[in-house]
Structure formats: C-alpha cells, structure tokens
PDB file of C-alpha atoms in Angstrom:
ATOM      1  CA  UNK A  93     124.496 117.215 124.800  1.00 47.00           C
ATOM      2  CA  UNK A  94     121.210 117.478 123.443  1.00 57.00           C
ATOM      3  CA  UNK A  95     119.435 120.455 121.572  1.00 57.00           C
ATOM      4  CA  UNK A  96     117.180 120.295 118.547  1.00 70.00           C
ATOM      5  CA  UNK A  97     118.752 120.324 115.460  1.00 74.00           C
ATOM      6  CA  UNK A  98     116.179 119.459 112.715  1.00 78.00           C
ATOM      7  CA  UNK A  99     112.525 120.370 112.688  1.00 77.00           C
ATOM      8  CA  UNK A 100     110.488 118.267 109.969  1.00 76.00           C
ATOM      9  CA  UNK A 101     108.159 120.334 108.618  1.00 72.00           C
ATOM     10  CA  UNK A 102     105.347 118.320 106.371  1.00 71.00           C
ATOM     11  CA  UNK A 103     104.506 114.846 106.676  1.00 69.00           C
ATOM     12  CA  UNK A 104     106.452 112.579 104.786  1.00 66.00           C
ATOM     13  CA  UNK A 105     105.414 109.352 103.887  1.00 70.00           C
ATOM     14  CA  UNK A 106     107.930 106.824 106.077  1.00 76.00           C
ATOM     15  CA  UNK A 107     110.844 108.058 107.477  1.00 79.00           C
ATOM     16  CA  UNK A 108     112.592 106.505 110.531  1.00 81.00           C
ATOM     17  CA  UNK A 109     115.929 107.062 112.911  1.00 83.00           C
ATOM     18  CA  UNK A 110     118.397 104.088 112.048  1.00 86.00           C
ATOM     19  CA  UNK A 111     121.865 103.413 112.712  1.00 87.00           C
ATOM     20  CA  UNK A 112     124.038 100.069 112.637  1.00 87.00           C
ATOM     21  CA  UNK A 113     120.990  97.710 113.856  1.00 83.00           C
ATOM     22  CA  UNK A 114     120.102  95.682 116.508  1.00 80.00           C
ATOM     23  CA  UNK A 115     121.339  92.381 116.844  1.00 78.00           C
ATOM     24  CA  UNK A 116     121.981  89.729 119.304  1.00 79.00           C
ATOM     25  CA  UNK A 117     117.989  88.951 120.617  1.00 76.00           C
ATOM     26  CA  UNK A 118     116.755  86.440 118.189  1.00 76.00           C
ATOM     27  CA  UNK A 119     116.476  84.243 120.728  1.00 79.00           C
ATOM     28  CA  UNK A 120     114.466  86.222 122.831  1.00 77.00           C
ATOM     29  CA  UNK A 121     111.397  86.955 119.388  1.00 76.00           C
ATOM     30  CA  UNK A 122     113.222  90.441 118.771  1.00 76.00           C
ATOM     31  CA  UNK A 123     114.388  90.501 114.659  1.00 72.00           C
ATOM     32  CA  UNK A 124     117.733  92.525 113.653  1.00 77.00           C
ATOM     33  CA  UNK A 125     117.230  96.089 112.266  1.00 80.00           C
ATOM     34  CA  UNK A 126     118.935  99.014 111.418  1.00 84.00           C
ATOM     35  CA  UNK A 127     119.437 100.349 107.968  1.00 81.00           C
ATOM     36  CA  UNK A 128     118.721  99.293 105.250  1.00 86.00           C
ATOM     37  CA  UNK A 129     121.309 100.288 102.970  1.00 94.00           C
ATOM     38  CA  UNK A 130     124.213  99.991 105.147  1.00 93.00           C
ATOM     39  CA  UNK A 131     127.058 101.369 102.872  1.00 96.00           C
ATOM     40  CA  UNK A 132     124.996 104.632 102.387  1.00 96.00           C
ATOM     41  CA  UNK A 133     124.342 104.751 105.932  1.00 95.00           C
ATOM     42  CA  UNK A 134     128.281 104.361 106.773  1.00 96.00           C
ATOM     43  CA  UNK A 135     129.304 106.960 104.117  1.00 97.00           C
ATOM     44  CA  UNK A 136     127.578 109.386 105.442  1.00 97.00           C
ATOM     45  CA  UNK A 137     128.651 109.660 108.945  1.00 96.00           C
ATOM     46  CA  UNK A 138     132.102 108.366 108.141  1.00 97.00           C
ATOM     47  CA  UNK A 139     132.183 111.794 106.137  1.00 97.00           C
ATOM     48  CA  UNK A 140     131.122 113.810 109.198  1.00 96.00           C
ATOM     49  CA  UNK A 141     133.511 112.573 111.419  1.00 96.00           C
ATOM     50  CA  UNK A 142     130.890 110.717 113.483  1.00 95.00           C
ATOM     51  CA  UNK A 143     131.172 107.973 115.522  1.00 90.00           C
ATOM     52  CA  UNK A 144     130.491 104.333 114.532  1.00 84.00           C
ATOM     53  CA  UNK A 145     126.473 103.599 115.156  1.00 87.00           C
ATOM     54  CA  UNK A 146     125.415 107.357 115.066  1.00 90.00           C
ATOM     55  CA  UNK A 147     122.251 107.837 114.334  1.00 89.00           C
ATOM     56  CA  UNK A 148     120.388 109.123 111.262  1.00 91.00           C
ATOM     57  CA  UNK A 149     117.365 109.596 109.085  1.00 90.00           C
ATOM     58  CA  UNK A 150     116.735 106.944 106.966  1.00 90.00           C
ATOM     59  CA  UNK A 151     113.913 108.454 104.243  1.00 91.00           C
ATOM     60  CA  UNK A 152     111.923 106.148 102.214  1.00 88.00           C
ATOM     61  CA  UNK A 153     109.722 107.489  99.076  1.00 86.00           C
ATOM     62  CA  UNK A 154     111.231 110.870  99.581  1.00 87.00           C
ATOM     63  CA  UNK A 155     108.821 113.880  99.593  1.00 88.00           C
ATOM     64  CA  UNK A 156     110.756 115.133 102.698  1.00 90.00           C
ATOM     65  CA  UNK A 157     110.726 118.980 104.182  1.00 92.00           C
ATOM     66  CA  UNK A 158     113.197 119.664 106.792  1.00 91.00           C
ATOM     67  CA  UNK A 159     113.964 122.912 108.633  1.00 92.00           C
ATOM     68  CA  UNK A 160     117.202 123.633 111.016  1.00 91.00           C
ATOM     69  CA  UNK A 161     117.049 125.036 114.112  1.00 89.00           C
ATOM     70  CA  UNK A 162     121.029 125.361 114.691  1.00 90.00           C
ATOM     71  CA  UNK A 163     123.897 125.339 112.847  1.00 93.00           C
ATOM     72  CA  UNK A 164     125.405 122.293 111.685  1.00 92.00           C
ATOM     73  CA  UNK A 165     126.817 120.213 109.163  1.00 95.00           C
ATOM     74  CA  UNK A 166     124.909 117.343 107.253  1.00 96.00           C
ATOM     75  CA  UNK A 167     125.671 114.751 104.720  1.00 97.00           C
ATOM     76  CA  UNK A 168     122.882 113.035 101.911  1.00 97.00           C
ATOM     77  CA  UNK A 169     123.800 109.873 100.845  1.00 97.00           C
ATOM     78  CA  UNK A 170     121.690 106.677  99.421  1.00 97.00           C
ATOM     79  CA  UNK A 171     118.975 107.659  96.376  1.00 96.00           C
ATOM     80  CA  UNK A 172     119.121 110.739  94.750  1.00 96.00           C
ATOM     81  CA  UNK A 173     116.303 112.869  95.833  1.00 95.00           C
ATOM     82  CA  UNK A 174     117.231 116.327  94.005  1.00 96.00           C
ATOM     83  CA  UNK A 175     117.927 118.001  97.377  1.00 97.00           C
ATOM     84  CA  UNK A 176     117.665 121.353  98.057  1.00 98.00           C
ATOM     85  CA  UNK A 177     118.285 124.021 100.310  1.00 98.00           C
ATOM     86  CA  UNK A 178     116.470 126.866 100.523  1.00 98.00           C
ATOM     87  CA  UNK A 179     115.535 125.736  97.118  1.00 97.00           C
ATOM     88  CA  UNK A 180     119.002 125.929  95.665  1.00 98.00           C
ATOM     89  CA  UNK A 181     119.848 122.462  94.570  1.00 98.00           C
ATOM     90  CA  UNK A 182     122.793 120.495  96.336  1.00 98.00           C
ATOM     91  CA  UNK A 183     125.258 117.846  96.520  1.00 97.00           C
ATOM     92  CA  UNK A 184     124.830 114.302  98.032  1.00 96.00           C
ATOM     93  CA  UNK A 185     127.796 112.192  99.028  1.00 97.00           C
ATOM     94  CA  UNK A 186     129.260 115.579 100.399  1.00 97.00           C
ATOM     95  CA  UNK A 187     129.133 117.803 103.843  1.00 98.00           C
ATOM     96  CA  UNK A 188     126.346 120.390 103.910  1.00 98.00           C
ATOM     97  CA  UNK A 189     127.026 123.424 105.580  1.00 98.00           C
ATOM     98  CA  UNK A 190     123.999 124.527 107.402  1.00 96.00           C
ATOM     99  CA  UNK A 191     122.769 127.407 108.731  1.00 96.00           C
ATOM    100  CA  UNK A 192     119.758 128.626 111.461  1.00 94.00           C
ATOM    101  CA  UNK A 193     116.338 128.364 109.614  1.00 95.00           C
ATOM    102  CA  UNK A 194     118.018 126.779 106.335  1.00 97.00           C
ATOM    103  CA  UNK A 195     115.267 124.648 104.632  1.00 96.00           C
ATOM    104  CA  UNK A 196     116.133 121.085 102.920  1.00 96.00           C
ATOM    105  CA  UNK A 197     113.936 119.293 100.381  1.00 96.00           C
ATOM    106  CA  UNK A 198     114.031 115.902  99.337  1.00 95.00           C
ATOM    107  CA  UNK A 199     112.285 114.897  96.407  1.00 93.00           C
ATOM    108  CA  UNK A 200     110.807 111.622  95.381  1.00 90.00           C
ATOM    109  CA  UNK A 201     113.834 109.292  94.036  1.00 88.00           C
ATOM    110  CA  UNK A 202     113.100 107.958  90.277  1.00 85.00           C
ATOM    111  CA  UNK A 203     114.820 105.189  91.432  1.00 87.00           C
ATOM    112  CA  UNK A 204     116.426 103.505  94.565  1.00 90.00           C
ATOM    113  CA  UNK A 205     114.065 103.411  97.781  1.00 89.00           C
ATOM    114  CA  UNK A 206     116.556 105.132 101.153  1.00 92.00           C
ATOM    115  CA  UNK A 207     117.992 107.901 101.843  1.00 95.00           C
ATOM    116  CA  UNK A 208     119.804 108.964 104.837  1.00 95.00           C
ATOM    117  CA  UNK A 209     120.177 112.914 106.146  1.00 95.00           C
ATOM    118  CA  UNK A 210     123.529 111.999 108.754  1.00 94.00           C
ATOM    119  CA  UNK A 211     123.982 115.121 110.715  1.00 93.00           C
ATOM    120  CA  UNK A 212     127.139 115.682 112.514  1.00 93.00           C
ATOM    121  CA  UNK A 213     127.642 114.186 115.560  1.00 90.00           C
ATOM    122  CA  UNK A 214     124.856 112.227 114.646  1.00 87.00           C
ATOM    123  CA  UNK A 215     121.013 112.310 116.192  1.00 81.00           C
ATOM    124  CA  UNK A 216     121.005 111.640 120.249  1.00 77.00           C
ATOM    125  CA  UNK A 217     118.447 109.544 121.241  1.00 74.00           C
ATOM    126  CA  UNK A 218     117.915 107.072 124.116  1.00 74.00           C
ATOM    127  CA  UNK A 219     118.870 103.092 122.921  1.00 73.00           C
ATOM    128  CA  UNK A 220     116.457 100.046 123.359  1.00 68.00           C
ATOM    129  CA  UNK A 221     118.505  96.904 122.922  1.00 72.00           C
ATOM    130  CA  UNK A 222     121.715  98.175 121.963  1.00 69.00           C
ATOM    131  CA  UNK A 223     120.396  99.901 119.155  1.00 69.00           C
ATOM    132  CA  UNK A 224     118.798 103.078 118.434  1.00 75.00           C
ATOM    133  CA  UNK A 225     117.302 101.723 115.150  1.00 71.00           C
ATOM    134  CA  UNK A 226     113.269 102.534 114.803  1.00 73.00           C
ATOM    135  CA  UNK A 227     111.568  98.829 114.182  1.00 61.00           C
ATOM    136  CA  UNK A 228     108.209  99.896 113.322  1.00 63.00           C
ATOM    137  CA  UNK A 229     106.334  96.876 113.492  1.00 57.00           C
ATOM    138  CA  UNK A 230     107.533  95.555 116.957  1.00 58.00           C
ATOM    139  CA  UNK A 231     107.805  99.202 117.916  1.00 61.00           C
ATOM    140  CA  UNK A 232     110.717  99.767 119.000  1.00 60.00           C
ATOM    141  CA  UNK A 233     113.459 102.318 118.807  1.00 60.00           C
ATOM    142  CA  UNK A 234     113.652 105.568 117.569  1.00 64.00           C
ATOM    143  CA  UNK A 235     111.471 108.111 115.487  1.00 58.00           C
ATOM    144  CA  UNK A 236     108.416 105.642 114.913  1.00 47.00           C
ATOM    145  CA  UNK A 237     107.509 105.578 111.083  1.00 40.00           C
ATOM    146  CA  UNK A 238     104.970 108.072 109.730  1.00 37.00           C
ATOM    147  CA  UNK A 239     102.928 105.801 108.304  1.00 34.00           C
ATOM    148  CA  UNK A 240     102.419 104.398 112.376  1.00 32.00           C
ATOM    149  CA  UNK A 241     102.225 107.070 114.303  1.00 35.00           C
ATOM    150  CA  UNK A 242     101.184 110.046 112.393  1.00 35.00           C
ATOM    151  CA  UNK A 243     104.346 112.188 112.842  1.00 37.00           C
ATOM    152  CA  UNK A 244     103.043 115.429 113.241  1.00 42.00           C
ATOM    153  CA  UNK A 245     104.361 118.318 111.115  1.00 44.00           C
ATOM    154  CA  UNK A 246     106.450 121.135 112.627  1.00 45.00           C
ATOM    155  CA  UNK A 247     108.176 118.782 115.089  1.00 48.00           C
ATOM    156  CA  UNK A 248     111.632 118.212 116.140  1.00 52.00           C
ATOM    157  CA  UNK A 249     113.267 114.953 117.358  1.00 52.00           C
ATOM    158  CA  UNK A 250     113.283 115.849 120.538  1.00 51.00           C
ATOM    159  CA  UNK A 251     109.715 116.642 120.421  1.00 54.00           C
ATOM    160  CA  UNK A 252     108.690 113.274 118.619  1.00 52.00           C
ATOM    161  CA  UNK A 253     111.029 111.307 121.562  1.00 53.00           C
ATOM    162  CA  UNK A 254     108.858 113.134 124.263  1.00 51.00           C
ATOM    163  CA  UNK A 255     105.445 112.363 122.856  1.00 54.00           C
ATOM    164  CA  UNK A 256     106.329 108.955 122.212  1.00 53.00           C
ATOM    165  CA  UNK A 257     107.037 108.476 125.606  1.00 53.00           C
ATOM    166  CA  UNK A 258     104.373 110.188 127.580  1.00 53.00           C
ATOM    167  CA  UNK A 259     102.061 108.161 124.602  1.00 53.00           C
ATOM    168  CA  UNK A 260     103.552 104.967 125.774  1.00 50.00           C
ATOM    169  CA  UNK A 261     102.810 105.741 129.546  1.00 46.00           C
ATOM    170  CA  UNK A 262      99.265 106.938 129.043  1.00 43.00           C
ATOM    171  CA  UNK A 263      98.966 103.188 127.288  1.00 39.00           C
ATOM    172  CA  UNK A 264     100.556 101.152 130.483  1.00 36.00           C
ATOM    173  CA  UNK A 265      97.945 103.273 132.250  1.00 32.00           C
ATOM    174  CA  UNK A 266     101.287 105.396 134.143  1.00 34.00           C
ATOM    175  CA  UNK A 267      99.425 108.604 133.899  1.00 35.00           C
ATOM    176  CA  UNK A 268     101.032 110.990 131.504  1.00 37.00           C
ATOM    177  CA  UNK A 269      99.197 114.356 131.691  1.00 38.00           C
ATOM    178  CA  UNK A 270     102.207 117.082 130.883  1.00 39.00           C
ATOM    179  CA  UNK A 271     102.294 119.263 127.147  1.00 39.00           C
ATOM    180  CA  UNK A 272     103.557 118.422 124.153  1.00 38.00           C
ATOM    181  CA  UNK A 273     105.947 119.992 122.100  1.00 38.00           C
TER     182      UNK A 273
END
C-alpha cells in the first residue's frame, strides 16, 4: 500500500532511491546500478525486517532535512552524518522510532561519501528493469538526483514519482496538463 511517509524538506545536494541494482541488460547499452555501498544498504533493511531489494535513500554529501508524515520506523546506516531528530542527536546502525511531523537531519560526513535512510517496509515505487535503483545519467529509476532534476523542497516521494512522470509525458509530447503535488 502506498501513502507518503517522508517529506524532504530543503534541497540537498544528490540524493537518490537505490536498492540491490539492476543487472542483467549489458547487452542491451543499460550499465548495472544500485547502491553503492552495498553492506550499508543491506544492514539497514535487514534491521527493519524488510524484504530483500527494498528500497531506500541513498544520501551523498549529506546536508539532508527530512520531515515524516506517518509513523514509522527507520534505520541510518553508511557515513556518519550526526543525525538528528527534532534536533536531538541519534543512533545509526539502529531502528528509529518515528513519529508524525518528527524532523531528521543529516549532516555533512567528515568522511565516507553514502548514507542510506531504510524505512520500514522499505520505499514503494514502480521498477524499470528489475530494479528500482535511480541511474541518473541514463535516467532511469527512481527519485532522479538533485543535482538533475532540481528536486523541489517540501516534497514527498510520491510527489517527486508523479512529477517525474507527467514531466516525462509532456517530453514524448503525451500531453500532461494535471497539478502537481
């Protein structure tokens, strides 16, 4: 079932939806993705109970605002970014209990490049290829990168995965009109 979870709320320099990668279509020009630190990536939803190839928020450079719309549980795992919530500094490598409206801030790592925010039951969003891993420069996937699409503040998953779309259609020329989120 879908509902939106996670709002991001400022603009972060390059943050993308990854899970176990795309493989398998070489042959056809398409390069493997997925994360990029795979053990991090694994941790984290292997502590949440989640399924093998859930989806989650892999954050490069940190300097990443989140707000929750719903309860849940989440797990940070991969560089240290001093996170907080609701400015009260928290664990990584551990399940997050969250509330409605908590806040989480990631700071810039001193060192290490990727995090990943795993949520439980991980992030729905439609596959391309097997694989729900964002490849930014062959644009495919999930969440498109910041740094290519201007993500826009104050919007949810959900709400990126819509515009994307009706984006995409406008550019094949398939209409499009309808509002954003």
């Amino acid at each position: 079932m879908k509902y939106k979870i996670i709002k991001i709320s400022n603009e972060p320099i390059f943050s993308s939806i990854q899970d176990e990668g795309r493989y398998a279509f070489e042959q056809f020009g398409v390069p493997n993705s997925g994360a990029g630190d795979k053990l991090s990536y694994r941790i984290g939803n292997l502590l949440l109970g989640n399924v093998f190839n859930s989806a989650s928020i892999e954050i490069l450079y940190g300097n990443t605002n989140f707000e929750f719309l719903n309860n849940t549980q989440i797990c940070i795992t991969g560089a240290d970014m001093n996170p907080k919530v609701n400015g009260i500094p928290v664990k990584m490598w551990e399940i997050i209990n969250i509330s409605k409206g908590d806040k989480l801030a990631l700071e810039a790592s001193a060192k290490n490049l990727r995090a990943y925010l795993s949520v439980k039951n991980g992030i729905e969003l439609g596959s391309t290829l097997n694989s729900k891993s964002t490849h930014s420069i062959f644009d495919l996937g999930g969440m498109r990168p910041v740094s290519y699409t201007h993500l826009r503040a104050h919007e949810t998953v959900l709400d990126i995965e819509w515009r994307l779309l009706l984006e995409k259609k406008r550019v094949v020329g398939g209409g499009g009109g309808g509002g954003g989120g």
